[in-house]
Coordinates of C-alpha atoms and ligand atoms in Angstrom, one line a residue:
M1 CA 38.2 130.2 121.2
D2 CA 36.3 128.8 124.2
H3 CA 36.7 128.5 128.0
F4 CA 37.2 124.8 128.3
L5 CA 40.9 124.4 129.2
Y6 CA 43.1 122.2 131.3
Q7 CA 44.3 123.9 134.4
G8 CA 46.6 122.0 136.7
G9 CA 46.0 118.7 134.8
A10 CA 42.1 118.9 135.1
L11 CA 39.7 120.1 132.4
H12 CA 37.8 123.2 133.6
A13 CA 34.7 124.9 132.4
E14 CA 35.8 128.5 133.0
D15 CA 37.0 128.3 136.6
V16 CA 35.1 125.1 137.6
P17 CA 36.7 121.7 137.4
V18 CA 34.5 119.5 135.1
A19 CA 35.0 116.6 137.5
E20 CA 33.4 118.7 140.3
I21 CA 30.3 119.2 138.2
A22 CA 30.2 115.5 137.3
A23 CA 30.3 114.6 141.1
A24 CA 27.4 117.0 141.7
V25 CA 25.0 116.2 138.9
G26 CA 26.1 112.7 137.7
T27 CA 26.9 111.8 134.1
P28 CA 26.2 112.2 131.3
F29 CA 25.5 116.0 131.2
Y30 CA 25.9 119.1 129.1
V31 CA 27.8 122.1 130.4
Y32 CA 27.9 125.5 128.8
S33 CA 30.2 128.5 129.4
T34 CA 28.7 131.9 129.9
A35 CA 31.9 133.7 128.8
T36 CA 32.0 131.8 125.5
L37 CA 28.3 132.4 124.7
E38 CA 28.8 136.1 125.5
R39 CA 32.0 136.3 123.5
H40 CA 30.5 134.7 120.4
Y41 CA 27.4 137.0 120.5
R42 CA 29.6 140.1 120.8
L43 CA 31.8 139.0 117.9
F44 CA 28.8 139.1 115.6
D45 CA 27.4 142.3 117.1
E46 CA 30.8 144.0 116.6
A47 CA 31.2 142.6 113.1
L48 CA 28.1 144.5 112.1
A49 CA 29.0 147.7 114.0
G50 CA 28.2 150.8 112.1
M51 CA 25.3 149.3 110.2
E52 CA 21.8 149.2 111.7
H53 CA 21.5 145.6 112.7
L54 CA 20.1 142.9 115.0
V55 CA 21.8 139.6 115.8
C56 CA 18.9 137.1 116.2
Y57 CA 20.3 134.0 117.8
A58 CA 18.9 130.9 116.1
M59 CA 17.7 129.3 119.3
K60 CA 17.1 125.9 117.7
A61 CA 20.8 125.4 118.4
A62 CA 20.5 125.5 122.1
S63 CA 17.3 126.7 123.6
N64 CA 17.5 126.4 127.4
I65 CA 15.9 129.6 128.8
A66 CA 19.0 130.3 130.9
I67 CA 21.1 130.4 127.7
L68 CA 18.6 132.6 126.0
K69 CA 18.6 135.0 129.0
T70 CA 22.4 135.1 129.0
L71 CA 22.3 136.4 125.4
A72 CA 19.1 138.5 125.7
R73 CA 20.6 140.6 128.5
L74 CA 23.3 141.6 126.0
G75 CA 20.6 142.8 123.6
A76 CA 20.3 139.7 121.4
G77 CA 17.2 139.1 119.3
M78 CA 15.9 135.5 118.7
D79 CA 15.1 133.5 115.6
V80 CA 12.3 131.1 116.5
V81 CA 10.8 128.3 114.4
S82 CA 7.9 127.1 116.5
G83 CA 5.3 128.3 119.0
G84 CA 7.3 126.6 121.7
E85 CA 10.5 128.4 120.8
Y86 CA 8.5 131.7 120.8
L87 CA 7.3 131.0 124.3
R88 CA 10.8 130.1 125.5
A89 CA 12.1 133.4 124.0
R90 CA 9.4 135.4 125.8
A91 CA 10.0 133.4 129.0
A92 CA 13.7 134.6 128.8
G93 CA 12.5 138.2 128.7
V94 CA 13.0 138.8 125.0
P95 CA 10.5 141.4 123.8
G96 CA 8.4 140.6 120.7
E97 CA 10.1 143.3 118.7
R98 CA 13.3 141.3 118.9
I99 CA 11.9 138.0 117.7
V100 CA 11.7 136.8 114.1
F101 CA 9.7 133.8 113.2
S102 CA 11.2 131.4 110.6
G103 CA 10.2 128.0 109.3
V104 CA 8.4 126.4 106.3
G105 CA 5.3 125.1 108.2
K106 CA 4.0 127.7 110.6
T107 CA 0.5 126.8 111.8
R108 CA -2.3 129.3 112.2
D109 CA -2.1 128.7 116.0
E110 CA 1.6 129.6 116.0
M111 CA 0.9 132.7 113.8
R112 CA -1.8 133.8 116.3
L113 CA 0.4 133.3 119.3
A114 CA 3.2 135.4 117.8
L115 CA 0.8 138.2 116.5
E116 CA -0.9 138.5 119.9
G117 CA 2.3 138.3 121.9
G118 CA 4.2 140.7 119.6
I119 CA 6.6 139.9 116.8
R120 CA 9.3 141.7 114.8
Q121 CA 8.6 139.9 111.6
F122 CA 7.6 136.6 110.0
N123 CA 9.9 135.1 107.4
V124 CA 7.4 133.7 105.1
E125 CA 8.3 130.7 102.9
S126 CA 5.4 130.1 100.5
E127 CA 2.3 131.7 99.0
P128 CA -0.2 129.5 100.9
E129 CA 1.6 130.6 104.1
M130 CA 1.3 134.2 103.1
E131 CA -2.5 133.8 102.6
A132 CA -3.0 132.0 105.9
L133 CA -0.9 134.7 107.8
S134 CA -2.9 137.5 106.1
E135 CA -6.2 135.9 107.2
V136 CA -5.0 135.3 110.8
A137 CA -3.7 138.9 111.1
I138 CA -7.0 140.3 109.8
S139 CA -9.0 138.2 112.2
L140 CA -7.0 139.9 115.0
G141 CA -7.3 143.4 113.5
L142 CA -3.6 143.5 112.8
R143 CA -1.1 143.6 109.9
A144 CA 1.8 141.1 110.0
P145 CA 5.2 142.4 109.1
I146 CA 6.9 140.0 106.7
T147 CA 9.9 139.2 104.7
V148 CA 9.8 136.5 102.1
R149 CA 12.5 133.9 102.2
V150 CA 14.0 133.5 98.8
N151 CA 15.9 130.5 97.7
P152 CA 18.9 131.9 95.8
D153 CA 19.9 128.5 94.2
V154 CA 23.5 128.6 95.5
D155 CA 25.4 125.6 96.6
A156 CA 26.4 126.0 100.3
K157 CA 28.9 123.2 99.9
T158 CA 28.0 121.7 103.3
H159 CA 26.4 118.4 104.4
A160 CA 23.4 117.5 102.3
K161 CA 21.1 117.3 105.3
I162 CA 21.8 120.9 106.3
A163 CA 22.1 122.6 102.9
T164 CA 19.0 124.7 102.2
G165 CA 19.7 127.1 99.4
K166 CA 19.5 124.9 96.3
S167 CA 16.4 124.9 94.2
E168 CA 15.7 121.3 95.1
N169 CA 15.4 122.1 98.8
K170 CA 12.0 122.7 100.4
F171 CA 12.9 126.2 101.7
G172 CA 11.8 129.6 100.5
I173 CA 10.5 130.6 97.1
P174 CA 12.6 130.4 94.0
I175 CA 14.3 133.7 93.5
S176 CA 13.2 133.7 89.9
R177 CA 9.6 134.0 91.1
A178 CA 10.3 136.7 93.7
R179 CA 8.6 139.6 91.8
E180 CA 5.3 137.7 91.3
V181 CA 5.3 136.5 94.9
Y182 CA 6.1 140.0 96.3
A183 CA 3.3 141.4 94.1
H184 CA 0.9 138.8 95.6
A185 CA 2.0 139.7 99.2
A186 CA 1.5 143.4 98.5
R187 CA -2.2 142.6 97.6
L188 CA -2.9 140.8 100.8
P189 CA -4.5 143.3 103.3
G190 CA -3.2 141.5 106.4
L191 CA 0.5 141.8 105.4
E192 CA 3.1 144.5 105.5
V193 CA 6.0 143.7 103.3
I194 CA 9.2 145.0 104.9
G195 CA 12.1 143.0 103.6
I196 CA 13.8 139.9 102.2
D197 CA 15.1 136.9 103.9
V198 CA 17.6 134.2 102.9
H199 CA 19.3 131.3 104.7
I200 CA 21.4 128.9 102.6
G201 CA 22.6 126.3 105.0
S202 CA 24.5 125.5 108.1
Q203 CA 28.2 124.7 108.9
L204 CA 29.5 126.7 105.9
T205 CA 33.2 127.0 106.1
D206 CA 33.7 129.3 103.1
L207 CA 32.4 132.8 102.6
E208 CA 31.8 132.5 98.8
P209 CA 28.4 130.8 98.9
F210 CA 27.2 133.6 101.3
R211 CA 28.7 136.3 99.0
L212 CA 26.9 134.8 96.0
A213 CA 23.6 134.6 97.8
Y214 CA 23.9 138.2 99.3
Q215 CA 24.8 139.6 95.9
K216 CA 21.6 138.1 94.5
L217 CA 19.8 139.7 97.5
A218 CA 21.3 143.1 96.7
D219 CA 20.1 142.8 93.1
L220 CA 16.7 141.7 94.2
T221 CA 16.4 144.6 96.6
H222 CA 16.8 147.1 93.7
V223 CA 14.3 145.2 91.5
L224 CA 11.7 145.0 94.3
R225 CA 12.1 148.7 95.2
R226 CA 11.6 149.6 91.6
D227 CA 8.4 147.5 91.7
G228 CA 7.3 149.8 94.6
H229 CA 8.0 147.6 97.6
D230 CA 9.5 149.3 100.7
I231 CA 12.4 146.9 101.2
R232 CA 14.1 148.2 104.4
R233 CA 15.3 145.0 106.2
L234 CA 17.5 142.1 105.0
D235 CA 17.6 138.9 107.0
L236 CA 20.7 137.0 106.0
G237 CA 20.1 133.8 107.9
G238 CA 22.7 131.9 109.9
G239 CA 25.1 129.2 108.9
L240 CA 28.6 130.3 109.6
G241 CA 30.6 127.2 110.5
I242 CA 32.8 126.4 113.5
P243 CA 36.0 124.4 113.8
Y244 CA 35.1 120.9 115.0
T245 CA 38.7 119.7 115.2
S246 CA 41.6 121.1 117.0
G247 CA 43.6 120.7 113.8
N248 CA 44.1 123.3 111.2
E249 CA 40.4 123.8 110.1
A250 CA 39.8 127.5 110.1
P251 CA 36.4 128.7 109.0
P252 CA 36.0 132.4 108.4
L253 CA 35.7 134.7 111.4
P254 CA 32.5 136.7 112.2
S255 CA 34.6 139.8 111.5
Q256 CA 35.4 138.6 108.0
Y257 CA 31.8 137.7 107.5
G258 CA 30.7 141.1 108.7
A259 CA 33.2 142.9 106.4
M260 CA 31.8 140.9 103.4
I261 CA 28.2 141.9 104.4
R262 CA 29.2 145.5 104.6
E263 CA 30.9 145.3 101.2
V264 CA 28.0 143.6 99.4
L265 CA 25.0 145.1 101.2
G266 CA 26.3 148.1 103.0
D267 CA 25.1 150.8 100.7
L268 CA 21.5 149.6 100.4
D269 CA 20.3 151.6 103.4
C270 CA 18.7 148.4 104.9
E271 CA 18.7 147.2 108.4
I272 CA 20.6 143.9 108.6
E273 CA 19.6 140.9 110.6
I274 CA 21.6 137.7 111.0
E275 CA 20.6 134.4 112.6
P276 CA 23.7 132.6 113.9
G277 CA 23.1 129.5 116.0
R278 CA 26.0 127.1 115.8
L279 CA 28.7 129.7 116.0
I280 CA 27.3 131.2 119.2
A281 CA 26.5 128.0 121.1
G282 CA 28.6 125.2 119.5
N283 CA 31.9 125.7 121.1
A284 CA 30.2 127.0 124.2
G285 CA 29.2 123.5 125.3
L286 CA 30.6 120.1 126.2
M287 CA 28.9 116.8 126.7
V288 CA 30.6 114.9 129.5
S289 CA 30.3 111.2 129.9
E290 CA 31.8 108.4 131.9
I291 CA 33.4 105.2 130.6
I292 CA 31.4 102.2 131.8
Y293 CA 33.4 99.5 130.3
V294 CA 36.5 99.0 128.2
K295 CA 35.8 96.0 126.0
S296 CA 38.4 94.2 123.9
G297 CA 36.9 93.0 120.6
E298 CA 38.5 91.2 117.7
G299 CA 41.2 93.6 116.5
R300 CA 39.7 96.6 118.2
D301 CA 38.9 98.0 121.6
F302 CA 35.7 99.7 122.6
L303 CA 35.2 102.5 125.1
I304 CA 31.5 102.0 126.2
L305 CA 30.2 105.3 127.6
D306 CA 27.1 106.1 129.6
G307 CA 26.2 108.8 127.0
A308 CA 24.6 107.6 123.8
M309 CA 23.2 108.6 120.4
N310 CA 20.0 109.8 122.1
D311 CA 22.0 112.3 124.0
L312 CA 24.2 113.6 121.2
I313 CA 22.9 112.4 117.8
R314 CA 25.2 114.4 115.5
P315 CA 27.8 111.6 114.8
A316 CA 25.0 109.1 114.0
M317 CA 23.0 111.5 111.9
Y318 CA 25.6 113.5 110.0
D319 CA 28.7 111.5 110.5
A320 CA 29.8 114.5 112.5
W321 CA 33.2 114.6 114.2
H322 CA 33.5 115.8 117.8
D323 CA 36.8 116.0 119.5
I324 CA 36.6 113.7 122.5
I325 CA 39.1 114.5 125.3
P326 CA 39.8 113.0 128.7
V327 CA 38.8 115.1 131.7
V328 CA 42.1 114.3 133.4
Q329 CA 44.8 115.7 131.2
P330 CA 47.1 113.0 129.8
E331 CA 50.8 113.2 130.6
P332 CA 52.7 114.9 127.8
G333 CA 53.8 112.3 125.3
A334 CA 51.5 109.7 126.9
E335 CA 51.0 106.7 124.5
Q336 CA 47.9 106.8 122.4
R337 CA 45.9 103.9 121.0
P338 CA 42.8 103.6 118.8
Y339 CA 39.4 103.0 120.3
D340 CA 35.9 102.8 118.9
I341 CA 33.9 105.0 121.2
V342 CA 30.3 103.9 121.6
G343 CA 27.2 104.3 123.7
P344 CA 24.9 101.6 125.3
V345 CA 22.0 101.9 122.8
C346 CA 21.3 98.7 120.9
E347 CA 22.1 100.0 117.4
S348 CA 25.4 100.0 115.6
G349 CA 24.7 103.6 114.7
D350 CA 25.3 104.4 118.4
T351 CA 29.0 105.0 117.6
F352 CA 30.6 108.3 118.3
A353 CA 34.0 107.6 116.8
R354 CA 35.8 104.8 115.1
Q355 CA 39.5 104.1 115.7
R356 CA 40.0 107.3 117.5
M357 CA 43.4 107.8 119.0
M358 CA 43.1 108.3 122.7
P359 CA 45.4 107.8 125.7
Q360 CA 44.9 104.7 127.8
L361 CA 41.5 105.0 129.6
S362 CA 39.7 102.9 132.2
P363 CA 36.2 102.5 133.5
G364 CA 35.2 105.4 135.7
D365 CA 37.2 107.9 133.7
L366 CA 35.4 110.9 132.3
V367 CA 35.6 112.2 128.7
A368 CA 34.3 115.4 127.2
F369 CA 32.8 115.9 123.8
R370 CA 33.8 119.3 122.5
S371 CA 31.7 121.5 120.3
A372 CA 28.6 119.9 121.6
G373 CA 26.8 123.1 122.6
A374 CA 24.8 123.5 119.4
Y375 CA 22.4 120.9 118.2
G376 CA 23.3 118.7 121.2
A377 CA 20.8 118.8 124.0
V378 CA 18.0 120.2 121.8
M379 CA 18.2 117.1 119.5
A380 CA 18.2 114.6 122.4
S381 CA 15.5 112.1 122.9
E382 CA 14.5 109.5 125.5
Y383 CA 15.1 106.6 123.1
N384 CA 15.6 103.4 125.2
T385 CA 13.9 105.3 128.1
R386 CA 17.1 107.1 128.8
P387 CA 16.3 110.3 130.7
L388 CA 17.2 113.6 129.0
I389 CA 20.5 114.5 130.4
P390 CA 20.9 117.6 132.6
E391 CA 22.2 120.9 131.4
V392 CA 24.6 123.0 133.5
L393 CA 25.7 126.6 133.0
V394 CA 29.0 127.8 134.3
N395 CA 29.7 131.5 135.1
G396 CA 33.2 132.1 136.3
Q397 CA 33.6 130.1 139.6
E398 CA 29.9 129.3 139.8
F399 CA 27.7 126.7 138.2
A400 CA 24.0 126.0 138.2
I401 CA 21.8 123.2 136.9
I402 CA 19.7 124.8 134.3
R403 CA 17.7 121.7 133.5
A404 CA 17.6 118.8 135.9
R405 CA 17.7 115.1 135.0
P406 CA 14.1 113.9 135.1
T407 CA 13.3 111.1 137.5
F408 CA 12.1 107.7 136.2
D409 CA 8.8 108.4 138.0
E410 CA 8.4 111.6 136.0
I411 CA 9.1 109.8 132.8
L412 CA 6.8 106.9 133.5
N413 CA 4.0 109.1 134.8
R414 CA 3.7 110.9 131.4
D415 CA 2.2 107.7 129.9
T416 CA -1.5 107.2 130.6
I417 CA -3.3 103.9 130.5
P418 CA -6.6 103.8 128.6
E419 CA -9.7 102.7 130.6
W420 CA -10.0 99.4 128.8
L421 CA -6.6 98.2 130.1
Ligands
LLP1 N1 18.2 130.4 110.3 C1 17.5 129.4 109.8 C2 16.3 129.7 109.0 C3 17.9 128.1 110.0 O1 17.2 127.1 109.4 C4 19.1 127.8 110.7 C5 19.5 126.4 110.9 C6 19.8 128.8 111.3 C7 19.3 130.1 111.1 C8 21.0 128.6 112.1 O2 22.0 128.1 111.4 P1 23.5 127.9 112.1 O3 24.0 129.3 112.3 O4 23.3 127.3 113.4 O5 24.3 127.1 111.2 N2 21.1 119.9 113.3 C9 22.1 120.3 112.4 C10 22.0 121.8 111.9 C11 20.6 122.1 111.4 C12 20.5 123.6 111.0 C13 19.1 124.0 110.7 N3 18.9 125.4 110.5 C14 23.5 120.0 112.9 O6 23.6 119.4 114.0 O7 24.5 120.2 112.2

């Protein structure tokens, strides 16, 4: 459920007409709903009620500081994957003890930044990384709390580019080597081993792969405890999928996910962490774009938008489906016709949808891409020197620009000309 509904024939973000935001900030833009973000965070928090837990929002999904602050004030922790994300989390007021640091390629500079600033734990992904982290921690007179990310070799049954839990993926250490790797970690004086981490992929629409992975984690907890490690925290990663179509797609609910976690891991006396990104932000955001031209091709009609693949890359990159709806509600029973919906970038890949059934639309009409809150703005680029599009946050009847569209001067002034030119 989200808070983007038609009211009186006009699409609203909570209580604000989307067309009013478009008039104020220009198109294209992203708009997020505070109520939806809050609701999704609370669903996870409540799903784990009764177990010691922390919901660490995977901020790679949408990392505007205003979004982070919205979640942080409810008590959310953050899952960060770079020094930049760590600094954003801190700028949003998240204390170090609520930040976990994930990622396969943390640099020593990033480790230092997080150790000096305060960190809940590092989710370490390899032995070379363990050694580097131990050295950095010792140089600062500290011990770094760690979990090791194990790769449980389960098939997440999701898109190949976002599956991470099979042995051929670059992530984590093979679960078959876990005992050796934990023994190695325990010998490193700059580390404090506190738990185990797993993340098997993103946009999972079935609980079974999670259950298989978590069962392996439960077994491993017993084995590692017998080996003398104080396993007291389990980080279960993110990955719970969302419905991208208004049809009958129904991924498991956070409450069902939570019940499964309780069933599989509830009696281990471990603190549970989860790292949801998409489910918190995905359906909390729209991308809104204006139709520039309607072009009749041979046998097909194109809606040419002012938004493009550089603004929302998911369709080009993952063949992802986003529902695209008119901002003015079509009359009930209005005739629909197929359009190819494309952006202005000079690549055929700049296609959002092919032969999508839409009501009759004209230049100047606005359309909204649903489920664009996660992996939308954060994956945007300035390809074709198209400015990064603004982000807007709605809260009830209010809205605010939370990242302004840069001016062309700002963009051009970032380039510097060498002396010899
Ligand atoms: N934790 C770790 C270690 C991750 O790598 C990820 C996502 C998450 C948590 C959050 O997963 P989520 O709950 O959002 O599924 N750009 C792609 C998705 C990439 C996901 C990368 N890792 C997309 O647009 O579908």
